[in-house]
Coordinates of C-alpha atoms in Angstrom, one line a residue:
M1 CA 67.0 139.6 24.2
A2 CA 65.8 140.8 20.8
A3 CA 69.1 142.5 20.1
W4 CA 71.0 139.3 21.1
I5 CA 68.8 137.2 18.7
I6 CA 69.3 139.7 15.8
A7 CA 73.1 139.7 16.5
S8 CA 73.2 135.9 16.5
I9 CA 71.3 135.7 13.2
I10 CA 73.6 138.2 11.6
F11 CA 76.7 136.4 12.9
S12 CA 75.4 133.0 11.8
A13 CA 74.7 134.4 8.3
L14 CA 78.2 135.7 8.1
V15 CA 79.7 132.4 9.2
F16 CA 77.5 130.5 6.7
S17 CA 78.5 132.8 3.9
L18 CA 82.2 132.4 4.7
E19 CA 82.0 128.7 4.8
F20 CA 79.9 128.4 1.7
Y21 CA 82.3 130.5 -0.4
A22 CA 85.3 128.7 1.0
F23 CA 83.8 125.3 0.1
Q24 CA 83.3 126.4 -3.5
A25 CA 87.1 126.4 -4.0
L26 CA 87.3 122.8 -2.8
K27 CA 84.4 121.7 -5.0
T28 CA 86.0 123.4 -8.0
I29 CA 89.2 121.4 -7.9
T30 CA 88.0 118.0 -6.6
K31 CA 85.0 115.7 -6.9
N32 CA 86.3 113.4 -4.2
K33 CA 83.5 112.9 -1.7
A34 CA 85.9 111.7 1.1
I35 CA 87.9 114.9 0.9
K36 CA 84.8 117.1 0.9
A37 CA 83.4 115.1 3.8
L38 CA 86.6 115.6 5.8
W39 CA 86.5 119.3 5.1
I40 CA 83.0 119.5 6.6
I41 CA 83.8 117.3 9.6
V42 CA 86.9 119.4 10.5
T43 CA 84.9 122.6 10.1
V44 CA 82.0 121.5 12.3
A45 CA 84.4 120.0 14.9
F46 CA 86.3 123.3 15.2
Y47 CA 83.2 125.4 15.5
G48 CA 81.6 122.9 17.9
Y49 CA 84.7 122.8 20.1
F50 CA 84.8 126.6 20.3
I51 CA 81.1 127.0 21.1
Y52 CA 81.3 124.1 23.7
T53 CA 84.3 125.7 25.4
L54 CA 82.7 129.1 25.4
V55 CA 79.4 127.9 26.9
T56 CA 81.0 125.6 29.5
T57 CA 83.5 128.2 30.8
P58 CA 82.1 130.5 33.5
R59 CA 82.7 134.2 33.0
S60 CA 84.5 134.3 36.3
A61 CA 87.2 132.0 34.9
G62 CA 88.4 134.6 32.4
Q63 CA 90.8 133.6 29.6
T64 CA 91.5 130.0 30.4
N65 CA 94.0 127.9 28.4
A66 CA 91.0 125.9 27.0
I67 CA 89.4 129.1 25.7
Q68 CA 92.7 130.3 24.2
L69 CA 93.2 126.9 22.5
A70 CA 89.7 126.9 21.1
S71 CA 90.1 130.5 19.9
G72 CA 93.5 129.5 18.3
F73 CA 92.0 126.6 16.4
L74 CA 89.1 128.7 15.2
L75 CA 91.4 131.5 13.9
T76 CA 93.6 128.9 12.3
L77 CA 90.5 127.7 10.5
V78 CA 88.9 131.0 9.6
M79 CA 91.8 133.2 8.6
P80 CA 92.8 131.1 5.5
K81 CA 89.1 130.9 4.5
L82 CA 88.8 134.7 4.6
L83 CA 91.5 134.7 1.9
L84 CA 89.6 132.0 0.0
V85 CA 86.4 134.2 0.2
F86 CA 88.2 137.0 -1.5
F87 CA 89.0 134.9 -4.5
M88 CA 85.7 133.1 -4.5
L89 CA 83.8 136.4 -4.6
G90 CA 85.9 137.2 -7.6
E91 CA 85.0 133.9 -9.1
D92 CA 81.3 134.8 -8.8
V93 CA 82.0 137.8 -10.9
F94 CA 83.5 135.5 -13.5
R95 CA 80.4 133.3 -13.3
I96 CA 78.2 136.3 -14.1
L97 CA 80.5 137.3 -17.0
K98 CA 80.5 133.7 -18.2
K99 CA 76.7 133.6 -18.3
G100 CA 76.6 136.8 -20.3
Y101 CA 79.3 135.6 -22.6
S102 CA 77.6 132.3 -23.2
W103 CA 74.4 134.1 -24.3
L104 CA 76.4 136.1 -26.9
T105 CA 78.8 133.3 -28.1
P106 CA 77.3 129.9 -27.4
G107 CA 79.9 127.0 -27.0
E108 CA 82.8 129.3 -26.1
T109 CA 82.8 129.1 -22.3
A110 CA 85.6 126.6 -21.7
V111 CA 88.0 129.4 -21.1
F112 CA 85.9 130.5 -18.0
E113 CA 85.8 126.9 -16.7
S114 CA 89.5 126.6 -16.8
R115 CA 90.0 130.0 -15.2
R116 CA 87.7 129.0 -12.4
V117 CA 89.8 125.9 -11.6
F118 CA 93.0 128.0 -11.9
I119 CA 91.6 130.6 -9.5
A120 CA 90.5 128.0 -7.0
K121 CA 93.9 126.3 -7.0
I122 CA 95.7 129.6 -6.5
A123 CA 93.3 130.5 -3.7
L124 CA 93.8 127.2 -1.9
G125 CA 97.6 127.4 -2.3
L126 CA 97.7 130.9 -0.9
A127 CA 95.4 130.0 2.0
A128 CA 97.8 127.3 3.0
I129 CA 100.3 130.0 3.9
P130 CA 98.4 131.5 6.8
F131 CA 97.2 128.1 7.8
A132 CA 100.8 126.8 8.2
S133 CA 101.8 130.1 9.8
F134 CA 99.1 129.9 12.5
I135 CA 100.0 126.3 13.2
Y136 CA 103.7 127.3 13.6
G137 CA 102.7 130.3 15.7
I138 CA 100.8 128.1 18.2
V139 CA 103.4 125.3 18.4
Q140 CA 106.6 127.3 18.3
G141 CA 106.0 131.0 17.5
R142 CA 104.9 132.0 21.0
Y143 CA 108.3 130.9 22.4
N144 CA 110.4 132.4 19.5
Y145 CA 112.0 135.0 21.8
K146 CA 113.9 137.8 20.1
V147 CA 116.4 140.2 21.7
L148 CA 116.1 143.6 20.2
K149 CA 118.9 146.0 21.0
Y150 CA 118.9 149.8 20.7
Q151 CA 121.5 152.4 21.4
L152 CA 120.0 155.8 22.2
T153 CA 122.0 159.0 22.5
F154 CA 121.0 161.9 24.8
N155 CA 122.8 165.2 25.2
D156 CA 121.4 165.6 28.8
L157 CA 122.3 162.1 30.0
P158 CA 124.4 162.3 33.2
D159 CA 128.0 161.3 32.3
A160 CA 128.0 158.4 34.8
F161 CA 125.2 156.6 32.8
D162 CA 127.1 156.6 29.5
G163 CA 126.8 152.9 28.5
F164 CA 124.1 152.1 31.0
K165 CA 122.0 149.2 29.8
I166 CA 118.3 148.6 30.5
T167 CA 116.4 145.4 29.8
Q168 CA 112.7 145.8 29.3
I169 CA 110.1 143.0 29.3
S170 CA 106.4 143.5 29.2
D171 CA 103.0 141.6 29.1
I172 CA 103.9 138.4 30.8
H173 CA 100.3 137.2 31.0
A174 CA 101.2 134.3 33.3
G175 CA 97.8 132.7 33.0
S176 CA 98.5 131.7 29.4
F177 CA 101.7 129.8 30.2
T178 CA 101.8 126.0 29.6
N179 CA 105.4 125.1 29.1
K180 CA 107.8 125.8 31.9
E181 CA 110.9 124.7 30.0
K182 CA 110.3 127.2 27.2
I183 CA 109.6 130.0 29.7
M184 CA 112.9 129.2 31.5
Y185 CA 114.7 129.5 28.2
G186 CA 113.3 133.0 27.9
I187 CA 114.3 133.9 31.4
D188 CA 117.9 132.6 30.8
L189 CA 118.0 134.7 27.6
I190 CA 117.0 137.8 29.6
N191 CA 119.8 137.2 32.2
K192 CA 122.4 136.7 29.5
Q193 CA 121.9 140.3 28.5
Q194 CA 123.6 141.4 31.8
S195 CA 121.9 144.7 31.9
D196 CA 122.3 147.2 34.7
L197 CA 118.6 147.8 35.2
M198 CA 115.5 145.7 34.5
V199 CA 112.0 147.0 34.0
F200 CA 108.7 145.3 33.5
T201 CA 105.9 147.4 31.9
G202 CA 102.7 145.7 33.0
D203 CA 100.1 142.9 32.5
L204 CA 101.6 140.4 34.9
V205 CA 98.5 138.2 34.7
N206 CA 95.4 137.8 32.5
N207 CA 93.1 138.5 35.4
M208 CA 93.9 136.7 38.7
A209 CA 96.8 136.8 41.1
S210 CA 96.7 133.0 41.4
E211 CA 98.0 132.7 37.8
M212 CA 101.5 133.6 39.2
D213 CA 101.5 130.9 41.8
N214 CA 103.8 128.6 39.8
W215 CA 105.9 131.3 38.3
V216 CA 107.1 133.6 41.1
S217 CA 110.4 131.7 41.6
V218 CA 111.0 131.7 37.9
F219 CA 110.8 135.5 37.5
K220 CA 112.5 136.0 40.8
S221 CA 115.7 134.6 39.2
L222 CA 116.0 137.6 36.9
E223 CA 119.0 139.7 37.8
A224 CA 120.0 143.4 37.5
P225 CA 122.6 145.1 39.8
Y226 CA 120.7 148.5 39.8
G227 CA 117.4 146.9 40.6
K228 CA 114.2 145.6 39.1
Y229 CA 111.2 147.9 38.7
S230 CA 107.6 147.4 37.4
V231 CA 104.3 149.0 36.8
L232 CA 100.7 147.6 36.4
G233 CA 98.9 146.9 33.1
N234 CA 95.2 147.0 32.3
H235 CA 94.8 143.2 32.9
D236 CA 96.2 143.4 36.4
Y237 CA 93.1 145.2 37.7
G238 CA 90.8 142.2 37.2
D239 CA 88.4 144.1 35.0
Y240 CA 87.8 141.3 32.4
V241 CA 86.2 138.7 34.6
S242 CA 83.1 138.7 36.9
W243 CA 83.6 138.6 40.6
D244 CA 81.3 137.4 43.4
S245 CA 81.6 140.7 45.1
P246 CA 83.5 144.1 44.9
E247 CA 85.5 142.9 47.9
D248 CA 86.8 139.9 46.0
K249 CA 88.0 142.0 43.1
I250 CA 89.8 144.4 45.5
K251 CA 91.4 141.4 47.3
N252 CA 92.6 140.0 44.0
F253 CA 94.1 143.4 43.0
E254 CA 96.0 143.7 46.2
A255 CA 97.3 140.1 45.7
V256 CA 98.5 141.0 42.2
K257 CA 100.4 144.0 43.6
A258 CA 101.9 141.8 46.3
V259 CA 103.3 139.4 43.7
H260 CA 105.8 142.0 42.4
P261 CA 108.0 142.3 45.6
K262 CA 107.9 138.5 45.8
M263 CA 109.6 138.4 42.4
G264 CA 112.1 141.0 43.6
F265 CA 110.5 143.8 41.6
N266 CA 109.8 147.3 43.0
L267 CA 106.3 148.1 41.9
L268 CA 105.9 151.8 41.1
L269 CA 102.4 153.1 41.8
D270 CA 102.3 156.7 40.5
E271 CA 105.7 157.3 42.1
H272 CA 109.4 157.5 41.2
R273 CA 112.8 156.3 42.3
Y274 CA 116.2 157.7 41.7
I275 CA 118.8 155.4 40.2
E276 CA 122.2 156.6 41.4
K277 CA 125.6 155.9 40.0
D278 CA 129.0 157.5 40.8
G279 CA 127.3 160.5 42.5
Q280 CA 124.9 161.1 39.6
R281 CA 121.3 160.1 39.2
L282 CA 118.4 159.6 36.8
A283 CA 114.7 159.5 37.7
L284 CA 112.7 156.3 37.0
I285 CA 109.0 157.2 37.1
G286 CA 106.2 154.6 37.1
V287 CA 102.5 155.2 36.7
E288 CA 99.5 153.0 37.0
N289 CA 97.7 152.0 33.8
W290 CA 96.5 154.9 31.6
G291 CA 94.8 154.0 28.4
K292 CA 93.0 156.3 25.9
G293 CA 89.3 155.7 26.5
F294 CA 89.6 153.2 29.4
N295 CA 91.1 152.6 32.8
Q296 CA 92.9 155.9 33.3
A297 CA 94.1 155.1 36.8
G298 CA 97.6 156.5 36.2
D299 CA 98.5 160.0 37.5
L300 CA 101.6 161.3 35.8
Q301 CA 101.7 164.5 37.8
K302 CA 101.6 162.6 41.1
A303 CA 104.3 160.2 39.9
S304 CA 106.6 163.1 39.0
E305 CA 106.2 165.0 42.3
K306 CA 109.6 166.1 43.6
V307 CA 111.3 165.1 40.3
L308 CA 113.3 168.1 39.0
A309 CA 112.7 169.4 35.5
D310 CA 116.4 169.1 34.8
D311 CA 116.5 165.4 35.9
F312 CA 117.0 162.8 33.2
K313 CA 113.7 160.9 33.2
I314 CA 112.7 157.4 32.2
L315 CA 108.9 156.8 32.3
L316 CA 107.3 153.4 32.7
T317 CA 103.7 153.3 31.5
H318 CA 101.9 150.3 30.2
D319 CA 99.8 151.7 27.4
P320 CA 101.6 153.7 24.6
S321 CA 98.5 155.8 24.0
H322 CA 99.5 157.5 27.3
W323 CA 102.7 158.8 25.5
E324 CA 100.7 159.9 22.5
H325 CA 98.2 161.9 24.5
Q326 CA 99.9 163.1 27.6
V327 CA 103.7 162.5 27.5
K328 CA 105.4 163.2 24.2
E329 CA 104.6 167.0 24.1
N330 CA 104.8 167.4 27.9
T331 CA 107.2 170.4 28.7
F332 CA 108.5 168.5 31.7
N333 CA 110.5 166.5 29.2
Y334 CA 110.3 162.7 29.7
Q335 CA 113.3 161.8 27.6
L336 CA 112.5 158.0 27.4
T337 CA 109.2 156.2 27.8
L338 CA 108.9 152.4 28.0
S339 CA 105.5 150.7 27.2
G340 CA 104.0 147.5 26.1
H341 CA 100.3 146.5 25.9
T342 CA 99.7 146.1 22.1
H343 CA 101.6 142.8 21.6
G344 CA 101.7 143.9 18.0
L345 CA 98.4 142.0 18.0
Q346 CA 100.7 138.8 18.0
M347 CA 100.4 138.6 14.2
G348 CA 101.8 140.6 11.4
I349 CA 104.8 140.8 9.0
E350 CA 108.2 142.2 9.9
I351 CA 111.3 142.4 7.8
P352 CA 113.8 144.2 10.1
G353 CA 114.9 147.5 8.7
W354 CA 112.5 147.2 5.7
F355 CA 108.9 146.6 6.4
K356 CA 106.6 146.3 9.4
W357 CA 102.9 145.7 9.4
S358 CA 100.2 144.5 11.7
P359 CA 96.5 145.2 12.2
S360 CA 97.6 146.7 15.5
Q361 CA 98.8 149.8 13.7
Y362 CA 95.2 150.8 12.8
I363 CA 94.5 151.0 16.6
Y364 CA 97.7 152.4 18.0
K365 CA 100.0 155.0 16.4
Q366 CA 102.9 153.6 18.3
W367 CA 102.4 149.8 18.3
A368 CA 105.7 148.0 18.2
G369 CA 109.3 149.1 18.4
L370 CA 111.1 152.4 18.8
Y371 CA 109.5 155.8 17.9
Q372 CA 110.8 159.4 18.3
E373 CA 108.9 162.7 18.3
Y374 CA 109.8 166.1 19.8
G375 CA 113.2 164.8 20.6
R376 CA 111.8 162.1 22.9
F377 CA 111.7 158.4 22.6
I378 CA 109.2 155.6 23.3
N379 CA 109.8 151.9 23.0
V380 CA 106.7 149.7 22.7
N381 CA 107.7 146.2 23.7
R382 CA 105.9 143.4 21.8
G383 CA 105.5 141.4 25.0
F384 CA 107.1 138.4 26.6
G385 CA 103.9 136.3 26.8
Y386 CA 100.7 136.0 24.8
H387 CA 97.0 136.4 25.4
A388 CA 93.7 135.4 23.7
F389 CA 95.3 133.8 20.7
P390 CA 97.7 131.1 22.0
G391 CA 100.5 131.9 19.6
R392 CA 102.5 134.5 17.6
V393 CA 102.6 134.8 13.8
G394 CA 105.4 137.1 12.6
I395 CA 105.3 139.3 15.7
W396 CA 107.6 137.4 18.0
P397 CA 107.9 137.7 21.9
E398 CA 110.4 140.4 22.7
I399 CA 113.2 141.2 25.1
T400 CA 114.4 144.8 24.7
V401 CA 117.9 146.0 25.6
I402 CA 118.5 149.7 25.5
E403 CA 121.9 151.2 25.9
L404 CA 122.0 154.8 27.0
K405 CA 124.8 156.9 25.4
K406 CA 126.0 160.4 26.3
G407 CA 125.8 162.8 23.3
E408 CA 127.8 165.9 22.6
K409 CA 127.0 168.9 24.8
N410 CA 125.2 171.7 23.0
T411 CA 127.4 174.7 22.5

C-alpha cells in the first residue's frame, strides 16, 4: 500500500509539472480568460474521463472500447503538451538568463520578453501537429490500409513455386473493432490481391474468444486457393485479464483456438503442413507464441519434426524476437519467417524508401517491414487492427503480399 501511495504521488507530481509548464505557453501569448478557462476545462475533462473509465471498468473486462477511447483522448492531450514542455523548460532557462541580465543592464530586458512570446508561439504551433495527427489517427488512420508488396528471390526455391504469392495479415485484435463497413473494405482489399496462400500471424483477439462473435463470417470470406493458415499471438492466451477460475481461462483459450477453423484457417500449433504444387512442395511451419522474456509457449523443434533440412521452409511465428534469438542463425535454415506483434507501436514516421522511425525500434530490433540476415528473411507485419491506442499515426494497418521468385542455381 505504501509503495502504491508513493507511486501515485510521483505520478501526480509529474502530471502537474507537465500541465503547469504547458499552461505557461498559453499564458504567454494570451490574456483572454475565456481561452485559459477552456484550456483548463478540457484538460480536467480528459483526465476525469480517463480516471472514471479506468476505475469503473473491471479487470476481467480487459481492453474495452471505452478504455481505448479514453486512452486515445488522453494521449491526444498529453503528447502535444510534452512537446510544449520541452520548449517551456527552455523558456525557464531564458528567464534565469533574463534575471541575471537585468541585474547587469537594467532596462534592457525587452528582447527576452519578445523571445518568450516567440518561443511560446512556435511551441504551440508545433504542438498542433501531433494533436491534429492523433485526431486523424483515431478518426481515419486506423482504417488507412496499405498493401505492401515484396518480391523475394531464393536459389533453393522449388521451380513450381516461382511466382507463388503469399498474403500475410497479422494482429486483428477483433475486440477493438467498431466499424464493420471499414473492416469489410480491408477484407475486400485483401481478396483483391488474389494470392495463392494466405497466412495470419497471431493476436486474433485482445483477450476473449467472444470478441470474434460478430466477425467470423467476415474473415471467413477471405480466399486463397492453396489454403489459409494461422498461428497464435500473445493476446490469444487470455493473460491480460483476470479470470474467475483457471478453468475459465482454459475454456476461453480453447474457444479462441476453435474460432480459427470457423474462419476457414488451419491453426498450426507447433506443427507444419506441406504446400504442394506440380509435384513439388514447401514446408509451412507454425509455432505457438514465443516472445523474448515472456510467454515462450512455442516449440520450434517440435514444429519442425519430420521436416527435411533440404525443404524450403516458411515459418509463422507471432513475435519477431523469436527470429532474433532462435531462428535467424539456426542451421536448419528457415528461409522466410513471417511475424507481427509490434504494430510499429501504431505511431511513427515513415517515408517509403527513405526514412522509418518509431519508438518501437528501441524495443525490437526487427519492428516493421522486411529484414535480411544470414541469407534469411523476416517480414514484420504492422498489423491489420489496433490495440490500446484506438488509432494509427504514421504507421498504417498493413496487408503484406510476398511473391516468391526462383533465383539462379549456384554453380
